[in-house]
PDB file of C-alpha atoms in Angstrom:
ATOM      1  CA  MET A1287      18.295  30.713 -28.218  1.00  0.00           C
ATOM      2  CA  ARG A1288      19.259  27.732 -26.006  1.00  0.00           C
ATOM      3  CA  ARG A1289      19.849  30.081 -23.107  1.00  0.00           C
ATOM      4  CA  TRP A1290      16.124  30.966 -22.950  1.00  0.00           C
ATOM      5  CA  THR A1291      14.748  27.448 -23.465  1.00  0.00           C
ATOM      6  CA  VAL A1292      14.938  26.243 -19.834  1.00  0.00           C
ATOM      7  CA  PRO A1293      13.448  29.422 -18.255  1.00  0.00           C
ATOM      8  CA  ILE A1294      10.639  29.525 -20.799  1.00  0.00           C
ATOM      9  CA  ALA A1295       9.874  25.821 -20.218  1.00  0.00           C
ATOM     10  CA  ALA A1296       9.832  26.368 -16.439  1.00  0.00           C
ATOM     11  CA  ILE A1297       7.511  29.342 -16.696  1.00  0.00           C
ATOM     12  CA  SER A1298       5.109  27.490 -18.987  1.00  0.00           C
ATOM     13  CA  LEU A1299       4.990  24.573 -16.569  1.00  0.00           C
ATOM     14  CA  LEU A1300       4.265  26.900 -13.661  1.00  0.00           C
ATOM     15  CA  LEU A1301       1.498  28.633 -15.609  1.00  0.00           C
ATOM     16  CA  THR A1302       0.000  25.277 -16.603  1.00  0.00           C
ATOM     17  CA  GLY A1303       0.014  24.151 -12.947  1.00  0.00           C
ATOM     18  CA  ALA A1304      -1.480  27.451 -11.780  1.00  0.00           C
ATOM     19  CA  SER A1305      -4.264  27.251 -14.333  1.00  0.00           C
ATOM     20  CA  ALA A1306      -5.023  23.679 -13.298  1.00  0.00           C
ATOM     21  CA  LEU A1307      -5.396  24.791  -9.663  1.00  0.00           C
ATOM     22  CA  ALA A1308      -7.376  27.868 -10.644  1.00  0.00           C
ATOM     23  CA  ASP A1309     -10.276  25.705 -11.862  1.00  0.00           C
ATOM     24  CA  GLY A1310     -11.632  25.755  -8.288  1.00  0.00           C
ATOM     25  CA  GLU A1311     -11.291  22.052  -7.660  1.00  0.00           C
ATOM     26  CA  PRO A1312      -9.041  21.489  -4.637  1.00  0.00           C
ATOM     27  CA  ALA A1313      -6.556  18.667  -4.843  1.00  0.00           C
ATOM     28  CA  ALA A1314      -7.730  15.475  -3.158  1.00  0.00           C
ATOM     29  CA  VAL A1315      -6.150  14.793   0.208  1.00  0.00           C
ATOM     30  CA  LEU A1316      -5.778  11.081   0.781  1.00  0.00           C
ATOM     31  CA  VAL A1317      -6.174   9.585   4.235  1.00  0.00           C
ATOM     32  CA  PRO A1318      -3.245   7.331   5.163  1.00  0.00           C
ATOM     33  CA  TRP A1319      -5.203   4.126   5.684  1.00  0.00           C
ATOM     34  CA  LYS A1320      -3.178   0.984   6.393  1.00  0.00           C
ATOM     35  CA  LEU A1321      -4.584  -2.472   5.806  1.00  0.00           C
ATOM     36  CA  LEU A1322      -4.679  -4.554   8.979  1.00  0.00           C
ATOM     37  CA  VAL A1323      -3.045  -7.919   8.338  1.00  0.00           C
ATOM     38  CA  HIS A1324      -4.715 -11.021   9.831  1.00  0.00           C
ATOM     39  CA  ASP A1325      -1.813 -11.799  12.205  1.00  0.00           C
ATOM     40  CA  ALA A1326      -1.157  -8.236  13.317  1.00  0.00           C
ATOM     41  CA  HIS A1327      -4.111  -7.350  15.541  1.00  0.00           C
ATOM     42  CA  GLU A1328      -2.120  -5.398  18.083  1.00  0.00           C
ATOM     43  CA  VAL A1329      -2.872  -1.739  18.590  1.00  0.00           C
ATOM     44  CA  PRO A1330      -0.385   0.608  16.835  1.00  0.00           C
ATOM     45  CA  GLY A1331       2.337   1.582  19.300  1.00  0.00           C
ATOM     46  CA  ASP A1332       2.141   5.323  19.904  1.00  0.00           C
ATOM     47  CA  ALA A1333      -1.465   5.891  18.875  1.00  0.00           C
ATOM     48  CA  ALA A1334      -3.782   7.044  21.628  1.00  0.00           C
ATOM     49  CA  LEU A1335      -6.730   6.320  19.348  1.00  0.00           C
ATOM     50  CA  VAL A1336      -7.221   3.973  16.397  1.00  0.00           C
ATOM     51  CA  LEU A1337      -9.913   4.358  13.758  1.00  0.00           C
ATOM     52  CA  TYR A1338     -10.868   1.015  12.269  1.00  0.00           C
ATOM     53  CA  TRP A1339     -12.805   1.080   9.023  1.00  0.00           C
ATOM     54  CA  VAL A1340     -14.511  -2.079   7.794  1.00  0.00           C
ATOM     55  CA  PRO A1341     -15.728  -1.565   4.214  1.00  0.00           C
ATOM     56  CA  ALA A1342     -18.491  -3.805   2.910  1.00  0.00           C
ATOM     57  CA  SER A1343     -16.614  -4.746  -0.281  1.00  0.00           C
ATOM     58  CA  PRO A1344     -13.321  -4.204  -2.093  1.00  0.00           C
ATOM     59  CA  ASP A1345     -15.161  -1.862  -4.451  1.00  0.00           C
ATOM     60  CA  GLU A1346     -16.156   0.372  -1.520  1.00  0.00           C
ATOM     61  CA  LEU A1347     -12.520   0.401  -0.366  1.00  0.00           C
ATOM     62  CA  ARG A1348     -11.591   1.906  -3.737  1.00  0.00           C
ATOM     63  CA  HIS A1349     -14.363   4.480  -4.034  1.00  0.00           C
ATOM     64  CA  ALA A1350     -15.520   5.498  -0.539  1.00  0.00           C
ATOM     65  CA  ALA A1351     -15.580   9.075   0.678  1.00  0.00           C
ATOM     66  CA  LEU A1352     -13.437   8.028   3.644  1.00  0.00           C
ATOM     67  CA  LEU A1353     -10.431   7.845   1.336  1.00  0.00           C
ATOM     68  CA  ALA A1354     -10.199  11.629   0.891  1.00  0.00           C
ATOM     69  CA  SER A1355     -10.857  13.766   3.929  1.00  0.00           C
ATOM     70  CA  ALA A1356      -8.774  16.741   5.031  1.00  0.00           C
ATOM     71  CA  GLU A1357     -10.114  16.422   8.575  1.00  0.00           C
ATOM     72  CA  LEU A1358      -9.156  12.716   8.866  1.00  0.00           C
ATOM     73  CA  VAL A1359      -5.751  13.500   7.390  1.00  0.00           C
ATOM     74  CA  ALA A1360      -5.219  16.118  10.087  1.00  0.00           C
ATOM     75  CA  ALA A1361      -6.355  13.679  12.775  1.00  0.00           C
ATOM     76  CA  SER A1362      -4.101  10.927  11.403  1.00  0.00           C
ATOM     77  CA  HIS A1363      -1.114  12.545  13.101  1.00  0.00           C
ATOM     78  CA  CYS A1364      -2.543  11.315  16.409  1.00  0.00           C
ATOM     79  CA  VAL A1365      -5.107   8.726  15.356  1.00  0.00           C
ATOM     80  CA  ALA A1366      -3.929   5.542  13.611  1.00  0.00           C
ATOM     81  CA  MET A1367      -6.057   4.720  10.554  1.00  0.00           C
ATOM     82  CA  ARG A1368      -6.617   1.010   9.892  1.00  0.00           C
ATOM     83  CA  VAL A1369      -8.721  -0.860   7.323  1.00  0.00           C
ATOM     84  CA  VAL A1370     -10.091  -4.212   8.480  1.00  0.00           C
ATOM     85  CA  ARG A1371     -10.964  -6.784   5.830  1.00  0.00           C
ATOM     86  CA  SER A1372     -14.551  -7.930   5.882  1.00  0.00           C
ATOM     87  CA  ASP A1373     -13.412 -11.567   6.092  1.00  0.00           C
ATOM     88  CA  ASP A1374     -11.279 -11.038   9.222  1.00  0.00           C
ATOM     89  CA  ALA A1375     -13.640 -12.780  11.634  1.00  0.00           C
ATOM     90  CA  GLU A1376     -11.411 -12.470  14.700  1.00  0.00           C
ATOM     91  CA  MET A1377     -11.052  -8.681  14.357  1.00  0.00           C
ATOM     92  CA  LEU A1378     -14.752  -8.214  13.504  1.00  0.00           C
ATOM     93  CA  GLU A1379     -15.616 -10.091  16.684  1.00  0.00           C
ATOM     94  CA  ARG A1380     -13.184  -8.058  18.749  1.00  0.00           C
ATOM     95  CA  LEU A1381     -14.740  -4.847  17.434  1.00  0.00           C
ATOM     96  CA  ASP A1382     -18.282  -6.266  17.819  1.00  0.00           C
ATOM     97  CA  VAL A1383     -19.165  -5.617  14.172  1.00  0.00           C
ATOM     98  CA  GLU A1384     -22.535  -6.851  12.978  1.00  0.00           C
ATOM     99  CA  GLN A1385     -23.363  -4.693   9.974  1.00  0.00           C
ATOM    100  CA  LEU A1386     -21.020  -3.465   7.215  1.00  0.00           C
ATOM    101  CA  PRO A1387     -19.688  -0.934   6.477  1.00  0.00           C
ATOM    102  CA  VAL A1388     -18.741   0.395   9.896  1.00  0.00           C
ATOM    103  CA  ALA A1389     -16.135   2.717  11.469  1.00  0.00           C
ATOM    104  CA  VAL A1390     -15.010   1.914  15.022  1.00  0.00           C
ATOM    105  CA  LEU A1391     -12.837   4.169  17.161  1.00  0.00           C
ATOM    106  CA  ALA A1392     -10.800   2.432  19.839  1.00  0.00           C
ATOM    107  CA  ASP A1393      -8.424   3.744  22.483  1.00  0.00           C
ATOM    108  CA  GLY A1394      -4.790   2.753  22.874  1.00  0.00           C
ATOM    109  CA  ASP A1395      -5.765  -0.255  24.955  1.00  0.00           C
ATOM    110  CA  GLY A1396      -8.100  -1.596  22.267  1.00  0.00           C
ATOM    111  CA  HIS A1397     -11.360  -0.673  24.019  1.00  0.00           C
ATOM    112  CA  VAL A1398     -14.105   0.587  21.737  1.00  0.00           C
ATOM    113  CA  VAL A1399     -14.753   4.317  22.330  1.00  0.00           C
ATOM    114  CA  ALA A1400     -17.341   5.005  19.605  1.00  0.00           C
ATOM    115  CA  ARG A1401     -18.747   3.560  16.421  1.00  0.00           C
ATOM    116  CA  ILE A1402     -20.590   4.735  13.338  1.00  0.00           C
ATOM    117  CA  GLU A1403     -22.682   2.214  11.494  1.00  0.00           C
ATOM    118  CA  SER A1404     -23.922   2.569   7.948  1.00  0.00           C
ATOM    119  CA  ARG A1405     -27.278   3.954   6.978  1.00  0.00           C
ATOM    120  CA  ASN A1406     -28.725   2.215   3.957  1.00  0.00           C
ATOM    121  CA  GLY A1407     -25.344   0.614   3.252  1.00  0.00           C
ATOM    122  CA  VAL A1408     -23.451   3.902   3.198  1.00  0.00           C
ATOM    123  CA  LEU A1409     -21.011   5.133   5.812  1.00  0.00           C
ATOM    124  CA  GLY A1410     -21.267   8.896   6.187  1.00  0.00           C
ATOM    125  CA  LEU A1411     -17.974  10.771   5.996  1.00  0.00           C
ATOM    126  CA  ALA A1412     -19.356  13.660   8.089  1.00  0.00           C
ATOM    127  CA  ASP A1413     -20.452  11.189  10.788  1.00  0.00           C
ATOM    128  CA  VAL A1414     -17.008   9.595  10.975  1.00  0.00           C
ATOM    129  CA  GLU A1415     -15.252  12.970  11.048  1.00  0.00           C
ATOM    130  CA  SER A1416     -17.596  14.111  13.836  1.00  0.00           C
ATOM    131  CA  MET A1417     -16.936  10.926  15.832  1.00  0.00           C
ATOM    132  CA  VAL A1418     -13.156  11.447  15.624  1.00  0.00           C
ATOM    133  CA  ARG A1419     -13.412  15.188  16.387  1.00  0.00           C
ATOM    134  CA  LYS A1420     -15.560  14.561  19.471  1.00  0.00           C
ATOM    135  CA  ALA A1421     -13.229  11.831  20.731  1.00  0.00           C
ATOM    136  CA  LEU A1422     -10.245  14.156  20.405  1.00  0.00           C
ATOM    137  CA  GLU A1423     -12.169  16.915  22.227  1.00  0.00           C
ATOM    138  CA  ARG A1424     -13.006  14.459  25.029  1.00  0.00           C
ATOM    139  CA  GLN A1425      -9.330  13.509  25.324  1.00  0.00           C
ATOM    140  CA  ARG A1426      -8.360  17.162  25.623  1.00  0.00           C
ATOM    141  CA  ALA A1427     -11.041  17.832  28.238  1.00  0.00           C
ATOM    142  CA  ALA A1428      -9.917  14.768  30.221  1.00  0.00           C
ATOM    143  CA  ALA A1429      -6.330  16.010  30.099  1.00  0.00           C
ATOM    144  CA  GLU A1430      -7.436  19.416  31.428  1.00  0.00           C
ATOM    145  CA  GLU A1431      -9.324  17.717  34.239  1.00  0.00           C
ATOM    146  CA  ALA A1432      -6.301  15.513  35.067  1.00  0.00           C
ATOM    147  CA  LEU A1433      -4.096  18.636  35.220  1.00  0.00           C
ATOM    148  CA  ASP A1434      -6.506  20.239  37.660  1.00  0.00           C
ATOM    149  CA  ASP A1435      -6.621  17.084  39.784  1.00  0.00           C
ATOM    150  CA  ALA A1436      -2.845  16.784  39.718  1.00  0.00           C
ATOM    151  CA  ALA A1437      -2.452  20.395  40.835  1.00  0.00           C
ATOM    152  CA  LYS A1438      -4.846  19.755  43.748  1.00  0.00           C
ATOM    153  CA  HIS A1439      -2.842  16.654  44.766  1.00  0.00           C
ATOM    154  CA  ALA A1440       0.417  18.622  44.542  1.00  0.00           C
ATOM    155  CA  ASP A1441      -1.004  21.451  46.690  1.00  0.00           C
ATOM    156  CA  ALA A1442      -2.204  18.915  49.245  1.00  0.00           C
ATOM    157  CA  GLY A1443       1.292  17.388  49.448  1.00  0.00           C
ATOM    158  CA  GLU A1444       0.306  14.148  47.704  1.00  0.00           C
ATOM    159  CA  ARG A1445       3.363  14.163  45.440  1.00  0.00           C
ATOM    160  CA  ASP A1446       3.076  10.565  44.134  1.00  0.00           C
ATOM    161  CA  ALA A1447      -0.566  10.961  43.042  1.00  0.00           C
ATOM    162  CA  ALA A1448       0.259  14.252  41.311  1.00  0.00           C
ATOM    163  CA  VAL A1449       3.235  12.688  39.469  1.00  0.00           C
ATOM    164  CA  VAL A1450       1.063   9.822  38.171  1.00  0.00           C
ATOM    165  CA  LEU A1451      -1.525  12.246  36.779  1.00  0.00           C
ATOM    166  CA  TYR A1452       1.077  14.589  35.292  1.00  0.00           C
ATOM    167  CA  GLU A1453       2.881  11.678  33.600  1.00  0.00           C
ATOM    168  CA  ARG A1454      -0.376  10.408  32.128  1.00  0.00           C
ATOM    169  CA  VAL A1455      -1.079  13.837  30.588  1.00  0.00           C
ATOM    170  CA  ALA A1456       2.536  14.279  29.425  1.00  0.00           C
ATOM    171  CA  LYS A1457       2.248  11.089  27.339  1.00  0.00           C
ATOM    172  CA  GLN A1458      -0.606  12.616  25.315  1.00  0.00           C
ATOM    173  CA  ARG A1459       1.554  15.255  23.624  1.00  0.00           C
ATOM    174  CA  CYS A1460       0.163  14.522  20.179  1.00  0.00           C
ATOM    175  CA  ILE A1461      -3.512  14.977  21.092  1.00  0.00           C
ATOM    176  CA  CYS A1462      -3.002  17.568  23.844  1.00  0.00           C
ATOM    177  CA  PRO A1463       0.259  19.414  23.174  1.00  0.00           C
ATOM    178  CA  ARG A1464      -0.440  22.390  25.449  1.00  0.00           C
ATOM    179  CA  GLN A1465      -1.611  20.242  28.336  1.00  0.00           C
ATOM    180  CA  ALA A1466       1.390  17.902  27.855  1.00  0.00           C
ATOM    181  CA  ARG A1467       3.797  20.860  28.050  1.00  0.00           C
ATOM    182  CA  ASP A1468       2.062  22.100  31.214  1.00  0.00           C
ATOM    183  CA  ALA A1469       2.336  18.619  32.726  1.00  0.00           C
ATOM    184  CA  GLN A1470       6.032  18.398  31.860  1.00  0.00           C
ATOM    185  CA  ARG A1471       6.691  21.781  33.452  1.00  0.00           C
ATOM    186  CA  ALA A1472       4.847  20.712  36.599  1.00  0.00           C
ATOM    187  CA  LEU A1473       6.793  17.444  36.721  1.00  0.00           C
ATOM    188  CA  ARG A1474      10.079  19.351  36.556  1.00  0.00           C
ATOM    189  CA  LYS A1475       8.924  21.560  39.433  1.00  0.00           C
ATOM    190  CA  ILE A1476       7.855  18.605  41.541  1.00  0.00           C
ATOM    191  CA  ARG A1477      11.085  16.684  40.954  1.00  0.00           C
ATOM    192  CA  GLN A1478      13.362  19.617  41.905  1.00  0.00           C
TER     193      GLN A1478
END
């Protein structure tokens, strides 16, 4: 009797979990937001882009649609996700925030790339996802263009200019992995 207890318990747990997932409701995917501390306004180290979210209230921070988004979770591998408190005047000024809630996308140097402001006090999840998606697409297109320019410089014998462009693209391996690999291959060829 005891010999069958563990396998039967395991099977019943699996069936319970399977029936819970079979209800059609996908499990929520939580975006890895990090609260920006007042004294830590530097841009996250390796991030090429940073998405700053300034909720209008602590209640919005707990219940907003921006908390659960599969697309933002996927982007969070290359885009740092930061929550800015609505009472952080210095950061709000740096991001040029006038109306809350707002989502601001900045590059690695801290320059604002794009922003989505609220409509009727609500920040649209689809708008924020679209803003991030378009910014990533622009980064990939710019990397492609830089690869083409670098190849032209290399063909013209301008080795130093080509190396600078290839190195810039190679650093973007998170956002543009294929272009970064191509740039690294080209750098190895040039340096031989």
